Amino acid sequence: MTDEAIDVAIVGGGPAGSAAAIRCAQRGLSVVIVDPAPGRGDRPGETLHPGAGIIFETLGVAGQLDSAGIVRHAGQWIERANNATFESFGRDAAGAWRGYQIPAAVLDPILLERAVACGAKLRRELAEKPIVRDGRVEGIATLSGALRARIVIDASGRRQWLAITLGLTRELRSPPLLAFYGYLRNRNVPDAPRFRALENGWEWTAPISEGRTAWVRLALADDASRIRDEAPTLDAEPRAADVTWRIARPTAGPGYFLAGDAAFVLDPASGHGVLKALLSGTNAGVCAVDLLHGTASEDAVCQAYDRWIAEMFEHDVQGLMKVYEGMGVRITKASAAKTSD
């Protein structure tokens, strides 16, 4: 076992973690990403708004994504009560704005390779627990030794590794929600993503490639067994993700930042899952740079970041409330706050 001292340790090699690593490494910080192994490479939705293109350019991966053969779409179908309308993203002088349908198996390796190319190191191991002294996060304990870091960024996803191990408050804002997802086996690929309102939930389909369609079905947890039984023919058993609306607080503190789903979770109807992972990861990286380069005080940076995350979460919660109200589905605000599982 060996100990290592670095500037920034990042838990998780998904979009949030890679974005943070790219920003930190580009500014000369020593960065290590701790991620045990590549996963199955999928997540519910995988749809990105056209605005993600600006972030891809900033992170230096736009060219690789353009040549990856991913599906681009100019809008989506919205179906309610058997009435479908097409909603475009808009256009400008250059033409129609086009969103992205990017499987995680394509996007995540491109971002991670970019982070490594910028100078970040990748450790394929498990982050066991944070190293904490006098209330400050000072690194990560792993099987191969202590990874001591001046800043730790948790981008571990929905398992919210740091929030749980630190015992942070996690505020619930919805009843338990599950998203079942997978890939349809068919040859009739839709021409654009389709959002279909259902009783107590919704269904989402989106073209991935010829003969392959992404499928997501959201339901209240009480309906889980029925939804699983009603799943269409997929290329594998449907997976399920806990997408209950929740936010950890505070999302930044002495020695740490939370990014992506490690900070807050919303269901895929928000349409911002990967986008907010990229944004929050990038912002967490910028905050780490400001702190370690001595251009701002830790209290001011952490408070500003936590406020920014909370405002983004609240904005999306209100947007989702309106979506569900339009569907006739009532999402009640949960009053409980969790500090551990």
GROMACS .gro file of N, CA and C in nm, residues 253-316:
model
  192
  253GLY      N    1  -1.832   2.212   0.087
  253GLY     CA    2  -1.791   2.238   0.225
  253GLY      C    3  -1.640   2.227   0.236
  254PRO      N    4  -1.589   2.221   0.357
  254PRO     CA    5  -1.443   2.216   0.376
  254PRO      C    6  -1.379   2.099   0.302
  255GLY      N    7  -1.314   2.129   0.193
  255GLY     CA    8  -1.240   2.029   0.118
  255GLY      C    9  -1.318   1.948   0.017
  256TYR      N   10  -1.446   1.981  -0.007
  256TYR     CA   11  -1.523   1.897  -0.100
  256TYR      C   12  -1.625   1.975  -0.181
  257PHE      N   13  -1.660   1.915  -0.297
  257PHE     CA   14  -1.771   1.960  -0.381
  257PHE      C   15  -1.845   1.836  -0.430
  258LEU      N   16  -1.978   1.847  -0.443
  258LEU     CA   17  -2.059   1.741  -0.501
  258LEU      C   18  -2.103   1.785  -0.640
  259ALA      N   19  -2.095   1.695  -0.737
  259ALA     CA   20  -2.130   1.730  -0.875
  259ALA      C   21  -2.218   1.622  -0.936
  260GLY      N   22  -2.299   1.661  -1.034
  260GLY     CA   23  -2.387   1.566  -1.101
  260GLY      C   24  -2.489   1.509  -1.006
  261ASP      N   25  -2.524   1.381  -1.026
  261ASP     CA   26  -2.624   1.317  -0.941
  261ASP      C   27  -2.578   1.304  -0.797
  262ALA      N   28  -2.449   1.313  -0.771
  262ALA     CA   29  -2.401   1.310  -0.633
  262ALA      C   30  -2.449   1.433  -0.557
  263ALA      N   31  -2.484   1.541  -0.629
  263ALA     CA   32  -2.538   1.662  -0.567
  263ALA      C   33  -2.689   1.658  -0.561
  264PHE      N   34  -2.753   1.632  -0.676
  264PHE     CA   35  -2.898   1.619  -0.674
  264PHE      C   36  -2.946   1.530  -0.788
  265VAL      N   37  -3.062   1.467  -0.764
  265VAL     CA   38  -3.119   1.372  -0.858
  265VAL      C   39  -3.259   1.417  -0.895
  266LEU      N   40  -3.291   1.412  -1.023
  266LEU     CA   41  -3.426   1.436  -1.074
  266LEU      C   42  -3.457   1.328  -1.176
  267ASP      N   43  -3.584   1.308  -1.207
  267ASP     CA   44  -3.615   1.205  -1.305
  267ASP      C   45  -3.586   1.256  -1.447
  268PRO      N   46  -3.573   1.164  -1.543
  268PRO     CA   47  -3.529   1.204  -1.677
  268PRO      C   48  -3.622   1.299  -1.751
  269ALA      N   49  -3.745   1.318  -1.703
  269ALA     CA   50  -3.836   1.413  -1.769
  269ALA      C   51  -3.783   1.555  -1.763
  270SER      N   52  -3.690   1.582  -1.673
  270SER     CA   53  -3.630   1.716  -1.667
  270SER      C   54  -3.550   1.745  -1.793
  271GLY      N   55  -3.498   1.639  -1.857
  271GLY     CA   56  -3.421   1.655  -1.979
  271GLY      C   57  -3.283   1.714  -1.958
  272HIS      N   58  -3.240   1.726  -1.831
  272HIS     CA   59  -3.114   1.795  -1.802
  272HIS      C   60  -3.012   1.707  -1.731
  273GLY      N   61  -3.034   1.576  -1.726
  273GLY     CA   62  -2.947   1.491  -1.646
  273GLY      C   63  -2.800   1.502  -1.682
  274VAL      N   64  -2.765   1.469  -1.806
  274VAL     CA   65  -2.625   1.474  -1.848
  274VAL      C   66  -2.577   1.619  -1.857
  275LEU      N   67  -2.668   1.708  -1.901
  275LEU     CA   68  -2.630   1.848  -1.914
  275LEU      C   69  -2.590   1.906  -1.779
  276LYS      N   70  -2.669   1.881  -1.675
  276LYS     CA   71  -2.635   1.937  -1.543
  276LYS      C   72  -2.514   1.865  -1.484
  277ALA      N   73  -2.490   1.740  -1.523
  277ALA     CA   74  -2.367   1.673  -1.480
  277ALA      C   75  -2.245   1.743  -1.539
  278LEU      N   76  -2.252   1.776  -1.668
  278LEU     CA   77  -2.141   1.846  -1.732
  278LEU      C   78  -2.122   1.986  -1.673
  279LEU      N   79  -2.234   2.056  -1.652
  279LEU     CA   80  -2.226   2.192  -1.598
  279LEU      C   81  -2.171   2.193  -1.456
  280SER      N   82  -2.226   2.107  -1.370
  280SER     CA   83  -2.181   2.107  -1.231
  280SER      C   84  -2.039   2.055  -1.218
  281GLY      N   85  -2.002   1.955  -1.300
  281GLY     CA   86  -1.864   1.908  -1.297
  281GLY      C   87  -1.767   2.016  -1.340
  282THR      N   88  -1.803   2.087  -1.446
  282THR     CA   89  -1.718   2.197  -1.492
  282THR      C   90  -1.706   2.305  -1.386
  283ASN      N   91  -1.820   2.341  -1.324
  283ASN     CA   92  -1.818   2.446  -1.222
  283ASN      C   93  -1.740   2.403  -1.098
  284ALA      N   94  -1.755   2.277  -1.057
  284ALA     CA   95  -1.679   2.227  -0.944
  284ALA      C   96  -1.529   2.234  -0.973
  285GLY      N   97  -1.491   2.201  -1.098
  285GLY     CA   98  -1.351   2.212  -1.136
  285GLY      C   99  -1.300   2.354  -1.131
  286VAL      N  100  -1.381   2.447  -1.180
  286VAL     CA  101  -1.343   2.589  -1.176
  286VAL      C  102  -1.328   2.636  -1.032
  287CYS      N  103  -1.419   2.594  -0.944
  287CYS     CA  104  -1.411   2.631  -0.803
  287CYS      C  105  -1.282   2.577  -0.740
  288ALA      N  106  -1.247   2.452  -0.771
  288ALA     CA  107  -1.124   2.394  -0.717
  288ALA      C  108  -1.002   2.473  -0.763
  289VAL      N  109  -1.002   2.513  -0.889
  289VAL     CA  110  -0.892   2.593  -0.942
  289VAL      C  111  -0.882   2.727  -0.868
  290ASP      N  112  -0.995   2.794  -0.851
  290ASP     CA  113  -0.995   2.923  -0.781
  290ASP      C  114  -0.941   2.909  -0.640
  291LEU      N  115  -0.982   2.804  -0.570
  291LEU     CA  116  -0.937   2.785  -0.433
  291LEU      C  117  -0.787   2.755  -0.427
  292LEU      N  118  -0.743   2.663  -0.509
  292LEU     CA  119  -0.604   2.619  -0.501
  292LEU      C  120  -0.507   2.719  -0.561
  293HIS      N  121  -0.557   2.808  -0.646
  293HIS     CA  122  -0.473   2.917  -0.698
  293HIS      C  123  -0.482   3.042  -0.611
  294GLY      N  124  -0.562   3.032  -0.504
  294GLY     CA  125  -0.569   3.141  -0.409
  294GLY      C  126  -0.640   3.265  -0.456
  295THR      N  127  -0.733   3.251  -0.552
  295THR     CA  128  -0.802   3.369  -0.605
  295THR      C  129  -0.935   3.397  -0.534
  296ALA      N  130  -0.975   3.309  -0.442
  296ALA     CA  131  -1.101   3.329  -0.370
  296ALA      C  132  -1.095   3.254  -0.238
  297SER      N  133  -1.177   3.298  -0.141
  297SER     CA  134  -1.182   3.232  -0.011
  297SER      C  135  -1.269   3.108  -0.020
  298GLU      N  136  -1.238   3.008   0.062
  298GLU     CA  137  -1.312   2.883   0.057
  298GLU      C  138  -1.459   2.902   0.096
  299ASP      N  139  -1.485   2.978   0.200
  299ASP     CA  140  -1.623   2.999   0.243
  299ASP      C  141  -1.706   3.062   0.131
  300ALA      N  142  -1.651   3.164   0.067
  300ALA     CA  143  -1.726   3.233  -0.039
  300ALA      C  144  -1.752   3.141  -0.157
  301VAL      N  145  -1.651   3.064  -0.197
  301VAL     CA  146  -1.665   2.975  -0.312
  301VAL      C  147  -1.766   2.864  -0.282
  302CYS      N  148  -1.756   2.802  -0.165
  302CYS     CA  149  -1.847   2.692  -0.129
  302CYS      C  150  -1.991   2.741  -0.118
  303GLN      N  151  -2.010   2.857  -0.056
  303GLN     CA  152  -2.146   2.910  -0.043
  303GLN      C  153  -2.205   2.943  -0.179
  304ALA      N  154  -2.125   3.001  -0.267
  304ALA     CA  155  -2.174   3.036  -0.401
  304ALA      C  156  -2.209   2.911  -0.480
  305TYR      N  157  -2.125   2.808  -0.471
  305TYR     CA  158  -2.151   2.684  -0.543
  305TYR      C  159  -2.277   2.616  -0.490
  306ASP      N  160  -2.290   2.607  -0.358
  306ASP     CA  161  -2.406   2.544  -0.298
  306ASP      C  162  -2.535   2.618  -0.337
  307ARG      N  163  -2.529   2.749  -0.339
  307ARG     CA  164  -2.646   2.829  -0.378
  307ARG      C  165  -2.680   2.806  -0.524
  308TRP      N  166  -2.580   2.799  -0.609
  308TRP     CA  167  -2.600   2.776  -0.753
  308TRP      C  168  -2.665   2.640  -0.777
  309ILE      N  169  -2.616   2.536  -0.709
  309ILE     CA  170  -2.674   2.403  -0.723
  309ILE      C  171  -2.819   2.403  -0.675
  310ALA      N  172  -2.844   2.465  -0.560
  310ALA     CA  173  -2.980   2.468  -0.505
  310ALA      C  174  -3.076   2.540  -0.598
  311GLU      N  175  -3.031   2.649  -0.659
  311GLU     CA  176  -3.117   2.723  -0.751
  311GLU      C  177  -3.145   2.642  -0.877
  312MET      N  178  -3.045   2.571  -0.928
  312MET     CA  179  -3.065   2.487  -1.046
  312MET      C  180  -3.163   2.374  -1.015
  313PHE      N  181  -3.147   2.314  -0.899
  313PHE     CA  182  -3.238   2.206  -0.857
  313PHE      C  183  -3.381   2.258  -0.844
  314GLU      N  184  -3.399   2.370  -0.777
  314GLU     CA  185  -3.532   2.424  -0.756
  314GLU      C  186  -3.598   2.463  -0.888
  315HIS      N  187  -3.519   2.520  -0.980
  315HIS     CA  188  -3.573   2.556  -1.111
  315HIS      C  189  -3.626   2.433  -1.184
  316ASP      N  190  -3.551   2.324  -1.180
  316ASP     CA  191  -3.594   2.202  -1.248
  316ASP      C  192  -3.712   2.136  -1.176
   0.00000   0.00000   0.00000
